[in-house]
Amino acid sequence: MQSLSRRSMLKLSLGTAIAAPAILKHTRVYAADFTLKYANNAPMTHPLTVRITEAAEAIRKETGGKVDLRVFPNNQLGGDTDMLSQLRAGALDFFTLSPMILSTLVPKAAISGVGFAFKGYDHVWSAMDGELGDYVRAQIERGGLHPFPKIFDNGFRQISSSTRTIKTPDDLKSFKIRVPPSPMWTSMFQGFGAAPLTINFAEVYSALQTKIADGQENPLVTINSAKLYEVQKYVAKTNHMWDGFWFLSNRASWAKLPAEVRKVIEDQITAAAMKQRVDVAALNDSLEKDLTAKGIAFNSVDAAAFQNKLQSAGFYKEWQGKFGEAAWALLQKSAGRAL
Ligand code: X2X
């Protein structure tokens, strides 16, 4: 750890004792000991970015400026697949990623995204903060990354379209829908009879704008913050799966930090996750009105019809086989409904 030089101590005492020149007020008096990089795929206004930016500020304060956690939101550093490679290589220290996309590295991480698994948020949080989450975190550790204790919320996902309302599973037939890079996402939409296209979130807006894809699926908070309403017309309230964001760290860069610094970071990120969950749930409730005003036409669906379609396509049987009995039993136990 770097100790304060006499010069910076002098600046520090000068800066506090007498009115500091403007330049001192706006410049950090001494450099941070630990400069860490966090990146994500979420827009600036998304609660994920907002709460982690606040946490970075709290971490800076609590460590007296020793820890500078830099936030790179909105795919500034690349798409999810790319950022995952950067995290593994140590070019990024922290990254938040959907468990489903993480499953390209840690296959069993996808289990929380099984279609129609969770009845509602009560079941999601008791599962993810409980046994199912513990199971997945152990899998992630085995995959070489360190996951933080509390997963952030992405939300329950809804299907949007520029061409047609999706009222029944039949409406998805051959529908060109963008899905994130993850085998289970592709399998789920093939199960619905759609024509899924794998595209990183960084390219979703332009893929919809240029009609490479006619639709996509995301929680309302993402449809709103990424302005997808500008290039979509309809939203079907399918709630077909819940999705989150694991806060992941590169294992070597995490292990290198002193224990007291790790504790400050973990506590602040945990607090951020708890606030972010509340933000997302509230927004997903209130946004239907705002998005309607922006021109989106909403419709409800009979979720059971969609789940039956997956069932008869063999989706559950296939994934139960892939996850194995032990993991599937954990999911069944926490899901709140039969799968
Ligand atoms: O890529 C997506 O659709 C997003 C933003 O929901 C995820 O991060 C999985």
CSV table of C-alpha atoms and ligand atoms in Angstrom, one decimal:
chain,number,residue,atom,x,y,z
A,1,MET,CA,0.0,0.0,0.0
A,2,GLN,CA,1.2,3.4,-0.8
A,3,SER,CA,1.9,5.8,2.1
A,4,LEU,CA,1.1,9.5,1.9
A,5,SER,CA,4.0,11.5,0.7
A,6,ARG,CA,5.0,14.6,2.7
A,7,ARG,CA,4.0,16.7,-0.3
A,8,SER,CA,0.5,15.2,-0.6
A,9,MET,CA,0.0,15.5,3.2
A,10,LEU,CA,0.9,19.1,3.0
A,11,LYS,CA,-1.5,19.6,0.1
A,12,LEU,CA,-4.2,17.8,2.1
A,13,SER,CA,-3.7,19.9,5.2
A,14,LEU,CA,-3.6,23.1,3.1
A,15,GLY,CA,-6.7,22.0,1.2
A,16,THR,CA,-8.6,21.6,4.4
A,17,ALA,CA,-7.1,24.4,6.6
A,18,ILE,CA,-7.5,27.3,4.2
A,19,ALA,CA,-9.7,27.9,1.3
A,20,ALA,CA,-8.3,25.7,-1.4
A,21,PRO,CA,-7.6,27.0,-4.8
A,22,ALA,CA,-10.2,25.8,-7.3
A,23,ILE,CA,-7.8,23.3,-8.8
A,24,LEU,CA,-7.3,21.5,-5.5
A,25,LYS,CA,-11.0,21.3,-4.9
A,26,HIS,CA,-11.6,19.5,-8.1
A,27,THR,CA,-8.5,17.3,-8.3
A,28,ARG,CA,-8.0,14.3,-6.1
A,29,VAL,CA,-5.3,15.3,-3.7
A,30,TYR,CA,-3.4,12.0,-4.0
A,31,ALA,CA,-3.8,9.0,-6.4
A,32,ALA,CA,-5.8,6.0,-5.4
A,33,ASP,CA,-3.9,2.9,-4.3
A,34,PHE,CA,-6.3,0.6,-6.1
A,35,THR,CA,-7.8,1.6,-9.4
A,36,LEU,CA,-10.4,-1.0,-10.4
A,37,LYS,CA,-12.5,-1.3,-13.5
A,38,TYR,CA,-16.2,-2.4,-13.6
A,39,ALA,CA,-18.2,-2.6,-16.8
A,40,ASN,CA,-21.7,-3.5,-17.8
A,41,ASN,CA,-24.2,-3.6,-20.7
A,42,ALA,CA,-26.8,-1.3,-19.0
A,43,PRO,CA,-27.6,2.3,-20.0
A,44,MET,CA,-26.6,5.2,-17.7
A,45,THR,CA,-30.2,5.5,-16.4
A,46,HIS,CA,-30.7,1.8,-15.7
A,47,PRO,CA,-30.8,1.1,-11.9
A,48,LEU,CA,-27.9,-1.3,-12.3
A,49,THR,CA,-25.6,1.5,-13.4
A,50,VAL,CA,-27.1,4.1,-11.1
A,51,ARG,CA,-26.7,2.0,-7.9
A,52,ILE,CA,-23.2,0.7,-8.8
A,53,THR,CA,-22.1,4.2,-9.6
A,54,GLU,CA,-23.4,5.3,-6.1
A,55,ALA,CA,-21.6,2.4,-4.5
A,56,ALA,CA,-18.3,3.3,-6.3
A,57,GLU,CA,-18.6,6.8,-4.7
A,58,ALA,CA,-19.4,5.3,-1.3
A,59,ILE,CA,-16.4,3.0,-1.6
A,60,ARG,CA,-14.2,6.0,-2.5
A,61,LYS,CA,-15.3,7.9,0.5
A,62,GLU,CA,-15.2,5.0,2.9
A,63,THR,CA,-11.6,4.2,1.9
A,64,GLY,CA,-10.5,7.8,2.0
A,65,GLY,CA,-9.9,7.8,-1.7
A,66,LYS,CA,-7.7,4.6,-1.7
A,67,VAL,CA,-10.1,2.7,-3.9
A,68,ASP,CA,-11.1,4.2,-7.2
A,69,LEU,CA,-13.8,1.9,-8.7
A,70,ARG,CA,-14.3,3.2,-12.3
A,71,VAL,CA,-17.6,2.4,-13.9
A,72,PHE,CA,-17.9,1.8,-17.7
A,73,PRO,CA,-21.6,1.3,-18.4
A,74,ASN,CA,-23.6,0.9,-21.6
A,75,ASN,CA,-21.2,-1.5,-23.5
A,76,GLN,CA,-18.5,1.2,-23.6
A,77,LEU,CA,-15.9,-1.6,-23.4
A,78,GLY,CA,-17.7,-4.0,-25.7
A,79,GLY,CA,-20.5,-6.5,-25.8
A,80,ASP,CA,-21.2,-9.1,-23.1
A,81,THR,CA,-19.3,-11.9,-24.7
A,82,ASP,CA,-16.3,-9.6,-25.1
A,83,MET,CA,-16.5,-8.2,-21.5
A,84,LEU,CA,-16.7,-11.7,-20.1
A,85,SER,CA,-13.3,-12.4,-21.9
A,86,GLN,CA,-11.9,-9.2,-20.6
A,87,LEU,CA,-12.9,-10.2,-17.0
A,88,ARG,CA,-11.4,-13.6,-17.4
A,89,ALA,CA,-8.1,-12.1,-18.7
A,90,GLY,CA,-8.0,-9.5,-15.9
A,91,ALA,CA,-8.5,-6.5,-18.2
A,92,LEU,CA,-11.7,-5.9,-16.1
A,93,ASP,CA,-11.8,-6.4,-12.4
A,94,PHE,CA,-15.6,-6.5,-12.1
A,95,PHE,CA,-18.5,-7.2,-14.5
A,96,THR,CA,-22.2,-7.9,-14.1
A,97,LEU,CA,-23.7,-10.6,-16.3
A,98,SER,CA,-26.9,-12.5,-16.8
A,99,PRO,CA,-26.6,-16.0,-15.4
A,100,MET,CA,-27.9,-17.2,-18.8
A,101,ILE,CA,-25.0,-15.6,-20.7
A,102,LEU,CA,-22.6,-16.7,-18.0
A,103,SER,CA,-23.7,-20.3,-18.8
A,104,THR,CA,-21.5,-20.2,-21.9
A,105,LEU,CA,-18.6,-20.6,-19.3
A,106,VAL,CA,-20.5,-22.1,-16.3
A,107,PRO,CA,-23.3,-24.3,-17.8
A,108,LYS,CA,-25.3,-24.8,-14.7
A,109,ALA,CA,-25.5,-21.0,-14.0
A,110,ALA,CA,-28.5,-21.0,-16.4
A,111,ILE,CA,-30.7,-22.9,-14.1
A,112,SER,CA,-32.3,-19.7,-12.6
A,113,GLY,CA,-33.5,-18.8,-16.1
A,114,VAL,CA,-35.6,-21.8,-16.9
A,115,GLY,CA,-38.8,-20.7,-18.5
A,116,PHE,CA,-41.7,-19.9,-16.2
A,117,ALA,CA,-39.8,-21.3,-13.2
A,118,PHE,CA,-40.5,-18.6,-10.5
A,119,LYS,CA,-44.0,-17.6,-9.5
A,120,GLY,CA,-42.9,-14.2,-8.4
A,121,TYR,CA,-40.2,-12.1,-6.7
A,122,ASP,CA,-40.7,-13.8,-3.3
A,123,HIS,CA,-39.7,-17.0,-4.8
A,124,VAL,CA,-36.9,-15.5,-6.9
A,125,TRP,CA,-35.2,-13.9,-3.9
A,126,SER,CA,-35.6,-16.8,-1.5
A,127,ALA,CA,-34.1,-19.0,-4.2
A,128,MET,CA,-31.2,-16.7,-5.2
A,129,ASP,CA,-30.3,-15.6,-1.7
A,130,GLY,CA,-30.7,-19.2,-0.5
A,131,GLU,CA,-29.8,-22.7,-1.6
A,132,LEU,CA,-30.2,-22.3,-5.4
A,133,GLY,CA,-28.0,-19.2,-5.3
A,134,ASP,CA,-25.4,-21.0,-3.2
A,135,TYR,CA,-25.3,-23.8,-5.6
A,136,VAL,CA,-24.8,-21.5,-8.6
A,137,ARG,CA,-22.2,-19.4,-6.8
A,138,ALA,CA,-20.2,-22.6,-6.1
A,139,GLN,CA,-20.4,-23.5,-9.8
A,140,ILE,CA,-19.2,-20.0,-10.7
A,141,GLU,CA,-16.2,-20.3,-8.3
A,142,ARG,CA,-15.3,-23.6,-10.0
A,143,GLY,CA,-15.5,-21.8,-13.3
A,144,GLY,CA,-12.7,-19.5,-12.1
A,145,LEU,CA,-14.7,-16.3,-11.3
A,146,HIS,CA,-15.7,-14.9,-7.9
A,147,PRO,CA,-19.4,-14.1,-7.6
A,148,PHE,CA,-20.7,-11.6,-5.0
A,149,PRO,CA,-23.3,-12.8,-2.5
A,150,LYS,CA,-26.4,-10.9,-3.8
A,151,ILE,CA,-27.5,-11.1,-7.4
A,152,PHE,CA,-28.8,-7.8,-9.0
A,153,ASP,CA,-32.2,-7.8,-10.7
A,154,ASN,CA,-32.7,-7.7,-14.4
A,155,GLY,CA,-36.4,-8.5,-14.1
A,156,PHE,CA,-39.2,-10.7,-15.6
A,157,ARG,CA,-38.9,-10.7,-19.3
A,158,GLN,CA,-41.6,-9.6,-21.8
A,159,ILE,CA,-41.7,-10.0,-25.6
A,160,SER,CA,-41.6,-7.0,-27.8
A,161,SER,CA,-42.3,-6.8,-31.6
A,162,SER,CA,-42.4,-4.3,-34.4
A,163,THR,CA,-44.6,-6.4,-36.6
A,164,ARG,CA,-47.3,-8.2,-34.7
A,165,THR,CA,-48.9,-8.7,-31.3
A,166,ILE,CA,-47.9,-11.9,-29.6
A,167,LYS,CA,-51.1,-13.3,-28.0
A,168,THR,CA,-50.6,-17.0,-28.3
A,169,PRO,CA,-47.6,-19.3,-28.8
A,170,ASP,CA,-48.7,-19.7,-32.4
A,171,ASP,CA,-48.0,-16.0,-32.9
A,172,LEU,CA,-44.3,-16.8,-32.3
A,173,LYS,CA,-44.2,-19.2,-35.2
A,174,SER,CA,-41.1,-18.3,-37.3
A,175,PHE,CA,-40.9,-15.0,-35.5
A,176,LYS,CA,-37.4,-13.4,-36.0
A,177,ILE,CA,-36.6,-12.7,-32.3
A,178,ARG,CA,-33.3,-11.6,-31.0
A,179,VAL,CA,-32.1,-13.6,-28.0
A,180,PRO,CA,-28.9,-13.0,-25.9
A,181,PRO,CA,-26.0,-15.4,-26.4
A,182,SER,CA,-26.9,-18.5,-24.4
A,183,PRO,CA,-27.9,-22.0,-25.5
A,184,MET,CA,-30.9,-22.2,-23.2
A,185,TRP,CA,-32.4,-18.9,-24.6
A,186,THR,CA,-32.1,-20.3,-28.1
A,187,SER,CA,-33.6,-23.6,-27.0
A,188,MET,CA,-36.5,-21.9,-25.3
A,189,PHE,CA,-37.5,-19.8,-28.4
A,190,GLN,CA,-37.0,-22.8,-30.7
A,191,GLY,CA,-39.4,-24.6,-28.3
A,192,PHE,CA,-41.9,-21.8,-28.8
A,193,GLY,CA,-41.5,-22.4,-32.6
A,194,ALA,CA,-39.8,-19.0,-33.2
A,195,ALA,CA,-36.7,-18.3,-35.2
A,196,PRO,CA,-34.2,-17.0,-32.6
A,197,LEU,CA,-31.2,-14.9,-33.6
A,198,THR,CA,-28.3,-14.6,-31.1
A,199,ILE,CA,-27.2,-11.0,-30.8
A,200,ASN,CA,-25.3,-9.3,-27.9
A,201,PHE,CA,-27.3,-6.5,-26.2
A,202,ALA,CA,-24.8,-3.9,-27.6
A,203,GLU,CA,-26.3,-4.5,-31.1
A,204,VAL,CA,-30.0,-4.9,-30.2
A,205,TYR,CA,-31.2,-1.4,-31.0
A,206,SER,CA,-29.7,-1.4,-34.5
A,207,ALA,CA,-30.8,-5.0,-35.2
A,208,LEU,CA,-34.4,-4.0,-34.5
A,209,GLN,CA,-34.0,-0.7,-36.3
A,210,THR,CA,-32.7,-2.4,-39.5
A,211,LYS,CA,-35.2,-5.3,-39.1
A,212,ILE,CA,-32.6,-8.0,-38.8
A,213,ALA,CA,-34.9,-9.0,-36.0
A,214,ASP,CA,-38.6,-8.2,-35.7
A,215,GLY,CA,-38.6,-8.6,-31.9
A,216,GLN,CA,-36.7,-9.1,-28.7
A,217,GLU,CA,-37.5,-9.9,-25.1
A,218,ASN,CA,-36.5,-7.9,-22.0
A,219,PRO,CA,-37.9,-6.5,-18.8
A,220,LEU,CA,-39.7,-3.2,-19.2
A,221,VAL,CA,-36.9,-1.3,-17.4
A,222,THR,CA,-34.5,-2.3,-20.2
A,223,ILE,CA,-37.0,-1.7,-23.0
A,224,ASN,CA,-37.4,1.8,-21.5
A,225,SER,CA,-33.8,2.7,-20.6
A,226,ALA,CA,-32.3,1.4,-23.9
A,227,LYS,CA,-35.1,3.3,-25.8
A,228,LEU,CA,-36.2,0.1,-27.6
A,229,TYR,CA,-39.7,1.6,-27.7
A,230,GLU,CA,-38.4,3.8,-30.5
A,231,VAL,CA,-38.0,0.7,-32.7
A,232,GLN,CA,-40.8,-1.6,-31.3
A,233,LYS,CA,-44.5,-1.3,-31.4
A,234,TYR,CA,-46.0,-4.1,-29.2
A,235,VAL,CA,-45.2,-5.7,-25.9
A,236,ALA,CA,-46.7,-9.0,-24.8
A,237,LYS,CA,-46.7,-9.4,-21.0
A,238,THR,CA,-45.4,-13.0,-21.1
A,239,ASN,CA,-43.2,-12.9,-17.9
A,240,HIS,CA,-41.6,-16.0,-19.6
A,241,MET,CA,-38.6,-16.0,-17.4
A,242,TRP,CA,-36.8,-14.1,-14.6
A,243,ASP,CA,-33.3,-12.9,-15.2
A,244,GLY,CA,-30.6,-11.3,-13.0
A,245,PHE,CA,-27.1,-10.0,-13.1
A,246,TRP,CA,-24.4,-11.7,-11.1
A,247,PHE,CA,-21.7,-9.2,-9.9
A,248,LEU,CA,-18.5,-11.1,-10.8
A,249,SER,CA,-14.9,-10.4,-10.1
A,250,ASN,CA,-11.7,-11.6,-11.6
A,251,ARG,CA,-10.4,-14.1,-9.0
A,252,ALA,CA,-6.8,-13.0,-9.0
A,253,SER,CA,-7.5,-9.2,-8.8
A,254,TRP,CA,-10.1,-9.9,-6.0
A,255,ALA,CA,-7.6,-12.0,-4.0
A,256,LYS,CA,-4.9,-9.4,-4.4
A,257,LEU,CA,-6.9,-6.8,-2.5
A,258,PRO,CA,-6.4,-6.4,1.3
A,259,ALA,CA,-9.2,-8.0,3.3
A,260,GLU,CA,-10.5,-4.7,4.7
A,261,VAL,CA,-10.8,-3.3,1.2
A,262,ARG,CA,-12.6,-6.4,0.0
A,263,LYS,CA,-15.0,-6.0,2.9
A,264,VAL,CA,-15.8,-2.4,2.1
A,265,ILE,CA,-16.4,-3.3,-1.6
A,266,GLU,CA,-18.5,-6.3,-0.8
A,267,ASP,CA,-20.7,-4.5,1.7
A,268,GLN,CA,-21.3,-1.5,-0.6
A,269,ILE,CA,-22.1,-3.7,-3.6
A,270,THR,CA,-24.5,-5.8,-1.5
A,271,ALA,CA,-26.2,-2.6,-0.3
A,272,ALA,CA,-26.4,-1.5,-4.0
A,273,ALA,CA,-28.0,-4.8,-5.0
A,274,MET,CA,-30.7,-4.5,-2.3
A,275,LYS,CA,-31.6,-1.0,-3.4
A,276,GLN,CA,-31.4,-1.9,-7.1
A,277,ARG,CA,-33.9,-4.8,-6.6
A,278,VAL,CA,-36.4,-2.3,-5.2
A,279,ASP,CA,-35.9,0.1,-8.0
A,280,VAL,CA,-36.4,-2.5,-10.7
A,281,ALA,CA,-39.5,-3.9,-9.2
A,282,ALA,CA,-41.0,-0.5,-8.9
A,283,LEU,CA,-40.1,0.5,-12.4
A,284,ASN,CA,-41.4,-2.7,-13.9
A,285,ASP,CA,-44.8,-1.9,-12.3
A,286,SER,CA,-44.9,1.8,-13.3
A,287,LEU,CA,-43.4,1.6,-16.8
A,288,GLU,CA,-46.4,0.2,-18.6
A,289,LYS,CA,-48.1,3.6,-18.3
A,290,ASP,CA,-45.0,5.5,-19.5
A,291,LEU,CA,-44.3,3.1,-22.4
A,292,THR,CA,-48.0,3.3,-23.5
A,293,ALA,CA,-47.6,7.1,-23.6
A,294,LYS,CA,-44.6,6.5,-25.8
A,295,GLY,CA,-46.7,4.5,-28.3
A,296,ILE,CA,-46.3,0.9,-27.2
A,297,ALA,CA,-49.4,-1.3,-27.3
A,298,PHE,CA,-49.5,-3.8,-24.5
A,299,ASN,CA,-51.3,-7.1,-24.3
A,300,SER,CA,-51.6,-9.9,-21.7
A,301,VAL,CA,-51.2,-13.5,-22.5
A,302,ASP,CA,-52.3,-16.9,-21.0
A,303,ALA,CA,-48.9,-17.8,-19.6
A,304,ALA,CA,-50.0,-21.5,-19.2
A,305,ALA,CA,-50.4,-21.8,-22.9
A,306,PHE,CA,-46.8,-20.7,-23.4
A,307,GLN,CA,-45.5,-23.0,-20.7
A,308,ASN,CA,-47.5,-25.9,-22.2
A,309,LYS,CA,-45.9,-25.2,-25.6
A,310,LEU,CA,-42.4,-25.5,-24.0
A,311,GLN,CA,-43.5,-28.7,-22.2
A,312,SER,CA,-44.7,-30.4,-25.4
A,313,ALA,CA,-41.6,-29.3,-27.3
A,314,GLY,CA,-39.6,-31.3,-24.7
A,315,PHE,CA,-37.9,-28.1,-23.3
A,316,TYR,CA,-38.2,-29.1,-19.6
A,317,LYS,CA,-37.1,-32.7,-20.2
A,318,GLU,CA,-34.1,-31.6,-22.2
A,319,TRP,CA,-32.9,-29.1,-19.6
A,320,GLN,CA,-33.7,-31.3,-16.6
A,321,GLY,CA,-31.3,-33.8,-18.2
A,322,LYS,CA,-28.6,-31.2,-18.8
A,323,PHE,CA,-28.8,-29.7,-15.3
A,324,GLY,CA,-29.0,-33.1,-13.6
A,325,GLU,CA,-31.3,-34.3,-10.8
A,326,ALA,CA,-29.7,-32.5,-7.9
A,327,ALA,CA,-29.8,-29.1,-9.5
A,328,TRP,CA,-33.3,-29.6,-10.8
A,329,ALA,CA,-34.5,-30.7,-7.4
A,330,LEU,CA,-33.2,-27.4,-6.0
A,331,LEU,CA,-35.0,-25.5,-8.7
A,332,GLN,CA,-38.3,-27.3,-8.1
A,333,LYS,CA,-38.0,-26.7,-4.4
A,334,SER,CA,-37.5,-23.0,-4.8
A,335,ALA,CA,-39.6,-22.2,-7.8
A,336,GLY,CA,-43.1,-22.3,-6.3
A,337,ARG,CA,-44.6,-24.2,-9.1
A,338,ALA,CA,-44.3,-27.6,-10.8
A,339,LEU,CA,-41.9,-27.8,-13.7
B,1,X2X,O1,-29.0,-8.8,-23.3
B,1,X2X,C1,-30.1,-8.6,-22.7
B,1,X2X,O2,-31.2,-8.7,-23.3
B,1,X2X,C2,-30.1,-8.2,-21.3
B,1,X2X,C3,-29.8,-6.7,-21.2
B,1,X2X,O3,-31.3,-8.4,-20.7
B,1,X2X,C4,-29.1,-9.0,-20.5
B,1,X2X,O4,-28.2,-8.5,-20.0
B,1,X2X,C5,-29.3,-10.5,-20.5
